[in-house]
CSV table of C-alpha atoms in Angstrom, one decimal:
chain,number,residue,atom,x,y,z
Y,245,GLN,CA,-188.5,51.3,-38.2
Y,246,SER,CA,-189.6,47.9,-37.7
Y,247,VAL,CA,-190.0,45.1,-40.5
Y,248,LEU,CA,-193.7,44.3,-39.7
Y,249,THR,CA,-196.2,46.9,-40.3
Y,250,GLN,CA,-199.4,47.5,-38.7
Y,251,PRO,CA,-202.2,50.2,-38.8
Y,252,PRO,CA,-201.6,52.8,-36.2
Y,253,SER,CA,-205.1,52.5,-35.0
Y,254,VAL,CA,-208.5,50.7,-35.6
Y,255,SER,CA,-211.8,51.5,-33.9
Y,256,ALA,CA,-215.4,50.1,-33.8
Y,257,ALA,CA,-218.6,50.3,-31.7
Y,258,PRO,CA,-219.0,47.8,-28.9
Y,259,GLY,CA,-220.1,44.6,-30.0
Y,260,GLN,CA,-218.7,45.0,-33.4
Y,261,LYS,CA,-215.6,43.5,-34.9
Y,262,VAL,CA,-212.1,44.7,-35.5
Y,263,THR,CA,-209.2,43.3,-37.5
Y,264,ILE,CA,-205.6,44.2,-37.3
Y,265,SER,CA,-203.1,43.3,-39.9
Y,266,CYS,CA,-199.5,42.7,-39.6
Y,267,SER,CA,-197.5,42.8,-43.0
Y,268,GLY,CA,-194.2,41.3,-43.2
Y,269,SER,CA,-192.0,39.4,-45.7
Y,270,SER,CA,-191.0,35.7,-46.5
Y,271,SER,CA,-188.0,35.8,-44.1
Y,272,ASN,CA,-190.4,36.6,-41.1
Y,273,ILE,CA,-193.9,36.1,-41.1
Y,274,GLY,CA,-193.8,33.9,-44.3
Y,275,ASP,CA,-191.2,31.5,-42.4
Y,276,ASN,CA,-192.1,31.9,-38.7
Y,277,TYR,CA,-194.9,31.4,-36.1
Y,278,VAL,CA,-196.6,34.9,-35.4
Y,279,SER,CA,-197.4,35.9,-31.8
Y,280,TRP,CA,-200.0,38.6,-30.9
Y,281,TYR,CA,-199.6,40.7,-27.7
Y,282,GLN,CA,-202.1,43.1,-26.0
Y,283,GLN,CA,-200.8,45.9,-23.8
Y,284,PHE,CA,-202.7,48.4,-21.5
Y,285,PRO,CA,-200.9,51.5,-20.5
Y,286,GLY,CA,-198.4,51.1,-17.8
Y,287,THR,CA,-198.3,47.4,-18.0
Y,288,ALA,CA,-196.4,44.6,-19.4
Y,289,PRO,CA,-197.5,43.1,-22.5
Y,290,LYS,CA,-199.7,39.9,-22.4
Y,291,LEU,CA,-199.6,37.1,-24.9
Y,292,LEU,CA,-202.8,36.9,-26.5
Y,293,ILE,CA,-202.0,34.6,-29.5
Y,294,ASP,CA,-199.1,32.1,-30.0
Y,295,ASP,CA,-198.1,30.0,-33.1
Y,296,ASP,CA,-200.2,31.9,-35.6
Y,297,ASN,CA,-203.6,31.1,-34.1
Y,298,GLN,CA,-203.4,29.4,-30.8
Y,299,ARG,CA,-205.0,31.1,-27.7
Y,300,PRO,CA,-203.1,30.6,-24.4
Y,301,SER,CA,-205.5,29.5,-21.6
Y,302,GLY,CA,-207.7,32.2,-20.3
Y,303,VAL,CA,-207.7,34.3,-23.5
Y,304,PRO,CA,-211.4,34.8,-24.5
Y,305,ALA,CA,-212.5,33.1,-28.0
Y,306,ARG,CA,-213.4,36.6,-29.2
Y,307,PHE,CA,-209.6,36.9,-30.1
Y,308,SER,CA,-208.7,35.0,-33.1
Y,309,ALA,CA,-205.9,35.1,-35.6
Y,310,SER,CA,-204.7,33.8,-39.0
Y,311,LYS,CA,-201.8,34.1,-41.4
Y,312,SER,CA,-201.5,34.0,-45.1
Y,313,GLY,CA,-198.1,34.3,-46.9
Y,314,ALA,CA,-196.2,37.3,-45.4
Y,315,SER,CA,-199.2,38.6,-43.6
Y,316,ALA,CA,-200.9,37.9,-40.3
Y,317,THR,CA,-204.4,39.4,-39.0
Y,318,LEU,CA,-205.8,39.6,-35.6
Y,319,ALA,CA,-209.5,39.6,-35.2
Y,320,ILE,CA,-211.6,40.8,-32.2
Y,321,THR,CA,-215.2,40.2,-32.1
Y,322,GLY,CA,-217.8,41.2,-29.8
Y,323,LEU,CA,-215.9,44.3,-28.9
Y,324,GLN,CA,-215.9,45.4,-25.4
Y,325,THR,CA,-214.4,48.7,-23.9
Y,326,GLY,CA,-212.0,46.5,-21.7
Y,327,ASP,CA,-210.4,45.4,-25.1
Y,328,GLU,CA,-209.1,49.2,-25.8
Y,329,ALA,CA,-205.4,48.7,-25.7
Y,330,ASP,CA,-202.3,48.3,-27.9
Y,331,TYR,CA,-201.7,45.3,-29.9
Y,332,TYR,CA,-198.6,44.2,-31.4
Y,333,CYS,CA,-197.6,41.3,-33.7
Y,334,ALA,CA,-194.2,39.6,-33.4
Y,335,THR,CA,-192.2,36.9,-34.9
Y,336,TRP,CA,-188.5,35.7,-35.7
Y,337,ASP,CA,-186.8,37.2,-38.8
Y,338,ASN,CA,-184.4,34.7,-40.5
Y,339,ASN,CA,-182.4,37.4,-42.4
Y,340,LEU,CA,-182.2,39.6,-39.2
Y,341,SER,CA,-181.6,36.4,-37.1
Y,342,ALA,CA,-183.5,38.5,-34.5
Y,343,GLY,CA,-186.9,38.9,-33.2
Y,344,VAL,CA,-189.2,41.7,-34.6
Y,345,PHE,CA,-192.2,43.3,-33.2
Y,346,GLY,CA,-194.9,45.0,-35.2
Y,347,THR,CA,-195.4,48.8,-35.2
Y,348,GLY,CA,-198.3,48.5,-32.7
Y,349,THR,CA,-202.1,49.3,-33.3
Y,350,LYS,CA,-204.2,51.2,-30.8
Y,351,VAL,CA,-207.8,49.9,-30.4
Y,352,THR,CA,-210.6,52.2,-29.6
Y,353,VAL,CA,-214.1,51.4,-28.6
Y,354,LEU,CA,-216.3,53.8,-30.0
S,505,GLN,CA,-197.3,30.1,-10.6
S,506,VAL,CA,-194.8,31.6,-13.0
S,507,GLN,CA,-193.2,34.8,-11.9
S,508,LEU,CA,-190.5,37.0,-13.4
S,509,LEU,CA,-189.6,39.9,-10.8
S,510,GLN,CA,-187.2,42.5,-12.2
S,511,SER,CA,-185.0,44.9,-10.4
S,512,GLY,CA,-185.9,48.5,-9.4
S,513,SER,CA,-185.5,51.7,-11.6
S,514,GLU,CA,-182.4,53.1,-12.5
S,515,LEU,CA,-181.0,56.6,-13.1
S,516,LYS,CA,-177.8,56.7,-15.1
S,517,LYS,CA,-175.7,59.3,-16.8
S,518,PRO,CA,-174.7,59.2,-20.3
S,519,GLY,CA,-171.9,57.0,-21.1
S,520,ALA,CA,-172.5,54.6,-18.1
S,521,SER,CA,-173.8,51.1,-17.9
S,522,VAL,CA,-176.8,49.7,-16.3
S,523,LYS,CA,-177.6,46.1,-15.3
S,524,VAL,CA,-181.0,44.6,-15.0
S,525,SER,CA,-181.9,41.7,-13.3
S,526,CYS,CA,-185.0,39.2,-13.6
S,527,LYS,CA,-185.6,36.6,-11.1
S,528,THR,CA,-187.6,33.9,-12.1
S,529,SER,CA,-189.7,31.3,-10.4
S,530,GLY,CA,-192.7,28.8,-10.9
S,531,TYR,CA,-191.1,26.8,-13.8
S,532,VAL,CA,-187.9,25.1,-14.7
S,533,PHE,CA,-185.7,27.7,-15.7
S,534,THR,CA,-183.4,25.8,-18.3
S,535,SER,CA,-186.5,25.0,-20.2
S,536,TYR,CA,-187.3,28.3,-21.8
S,537,GLY,CA,-185.0,31.0,-23.1
S,538,ILE,CA,-185.5,34.8,-21.8
S,539,SER,CA,-186.0,37.5,-24.2
S,540,TRP,CA,-185.5,41.2,-23.4
S,541,VAL,CA,-187.7,43.8,-24.7
S,542,ARG,CA,-187.8,47.7,-24.3
S,543,GLN,CA,-190.2,50.2,-24.7
S,544,ALA,CA,-189.7,53.9,-24.8
S,545,ARG,CA,-192.3,56.2,-23.4
S,546,GLY,CA,-195.1,56.5,-25.7
S,547,GLN,CA,-193.4,54.3,-28.4
S,548,GLY,CA,-193.6,50.6,-29.4
S,549,LEU,CA,-191.8,47.3,-28.3
S,550,GLU,CA,-188.5,46.8,-29.3
S,551,TRP,CA,-186.6,43.6,-29.0
S,552,LEU,CA,-183.1,43.5,-27.6
S,553,GLY,CA,-182.0,39.8,-27.6
S,554,TRP,CA,-182.4,36.3,-26.3
S,555,ILE,CA,-180.6,34.2,-24.2
S,556,SER,CA,-180.6,30.5,-24.0
S,557,THR,CA,-180.7,29.5,-20.2
S,558,PHE,CA,-179.7,26.1,-21.2
S,559,ASN,CA,-176.5,26.9,-22.7
S,560,ASP,CA,-176.3,30.7,-22.7
S,561,LYS,CA,-176.2,31.1,-26.3
S,562,THR,CA,-177.5,34.6,-27.1
S,563,LYS,CA,-179.0,36.2,-30.3
S,564,PHE,CA,-178.9,40.2,-30.2
S,565,SER,CA,-180.6,42.8,-32.3
S,566,GLN,CA,-178.1,44.2,-34.6
S,567,LYS,CA,-179.0,47.8,-33.2
S,568,PHE,CA,-177.3,46.8,-29.8
S,569,GLN,CA,-174.5,44.2,-31.0
S,570,GLY,CA,-171.3,45.1,-29.0
S,571,ARG,CA,-173.2,47.2,-26.5
S,572,VAL,CA,-175.5,44.5,-24.7
S,573,THR,CA,-174.6,41.5,-22.6
S,574,MET,CA,-177.1,38.8,-21.4
S,575,THR,CA,-176.2,36.3,-18.8
S,576,THR,CA,-178.0,34.0,-16.6
S,577,ASP,CA,-177.3,32.7,-13.0
S,578,THR,CA,-179.5,29.9,-11.5
S,579,SER,CA,-183.0,31.1,-12.0
S,580,THR,CA,-182.0,34.8,-12.7
S,581,ALA,CA,-181.4,36.5,-16.1
S,582,TYR,CA,-179.3,39.7,-16.3
S,583,LEU,CA,-179.2,42.4,-19.1
S,584,VAL,CA,-176.2,44.9,-19.2
S,585,LEU,CA,-176.4,47.8,-21.7
S,586,LYS,CA,-173.4,49.8,-22.0
S,587,ARG,CA,-172.5,53.4,-23.3
S,588,LEU,CA,-175.8,54.5,-22.5
S,589,THR,CA,-177.2,57.7,-24.4
S,590,SER,CA,-180.6,59.3,-23.5
S,591,ASN,CA,-182.1,57.5,-26.5
S,592,ASP,CA,-181.8,54.4,-24.2
S,593,THR,CA,-184.1,56.0,-21.6
S,594,ALA,CA,-187.0,53.2,-21.6
S,595,THR,CA,-188.8,50.6,-19.7
S,596,TYR,CA,-186.9,47.4,-20.1
S,597,PHE,CA,-188.8,44.0,-19.9
S,598,CYS,CA,-187.9,40.5,-19.5
S,599,ALA,CA,-189.9,37.8,-20.9
S,600,ARG,CA,-190.0,34.0,-20.9
S,601,ALA,CA,-189.5,32.8,-24.3
S,602,GLY,CA,-189.2,29.7,-26.4
S,603,SER,CA,-186.1,27.4,-25.9
S,604,SER,CA,-184.9,28.1,-29.6
S,605,SER,CA,-183.8,31.4,-30.8
S,606,TRP,CA,-186.3,31.3,-33.5
S,607,ARG,CA,-188.9,31.3,-30.7
S,608,ALA,CA,-187.5,34.4,-29.0
S,609,ALA,CA,-190.8,36.5,-29.9
S,610,SER,CA,-192.8,34.1,-28.2
S,611,CYS,CA,-193.1,35.1,-24.8
S,612,ASP,CA,-195.6,33.9,-22.5
S,613,HIS,CA,-194.9,35.5,-19.3
S,614,TRP,CA,-193.4,38.8,-18.7
S,615,GLY,CA,-191.6,40.8,-15.8
S,616,GLN,CA,-193.1,44.0,-14.5
S,617,GLY,CA,-190.6,46.1,-16.4
S,618,THR,CA,-187.6,48.4,-15.1
S,619,LEU,CA,-187.5,51.9,-15.8
S,620,VAL,CA,-183.9,53.2,-17.0
S,621,ALA,CA,-183.9,56.8,-17.3
S,622,VAL,CA,-180.3,58.2,-18.8
S,623,SER,CA,-180.0,61.8,-18.0
S,624,PRO,CA,-176.8,64.2,-17.4
């Protein structure tokens, strides 16, 4: 089981906002940068957020992220049907000396 | 443009080894590390390990210690997983990661994935 915990699923209507939490500890999120990934079925993950809250070029501003202590949050505003995907947080864990991914969250647009 | 092109699907028997390649292009290979991540069907992402393309330093998930090898050659990275079981059936991804191990989970470009199936 992963050391980073995410809700299995979140949902909202088009145009609304969803947030996805990623709960960790002082040895991972609390001391290292968090990345967020978006993955559609059958495809490779795509980097959505890097360094806690930085959007790579081409990622819409509807996607934002924050971090507080040992938890991180991804927010998607103005939800679109094309946002239906799985989302993962990831970071480094100092105790494990390893990279770790969150359990993943499926976003459904109602 | 940055590209990571992985080798094709593999079908292996239990106990065998598999070698997956990841040929990169479009950037200075030694300026970034390579992480390997796998995903079983319907499951989440699992980090296997990271290799520095600068000095071949590696970091592995404890789960795979002793069973995994990661190497590089020019602009290609390789993953070898030994003593395969059915639990290793998954799609394996390579990804361009940070140049330091603590940036191993920061992956900005990914390969297309290689399906490794383990069956008697």
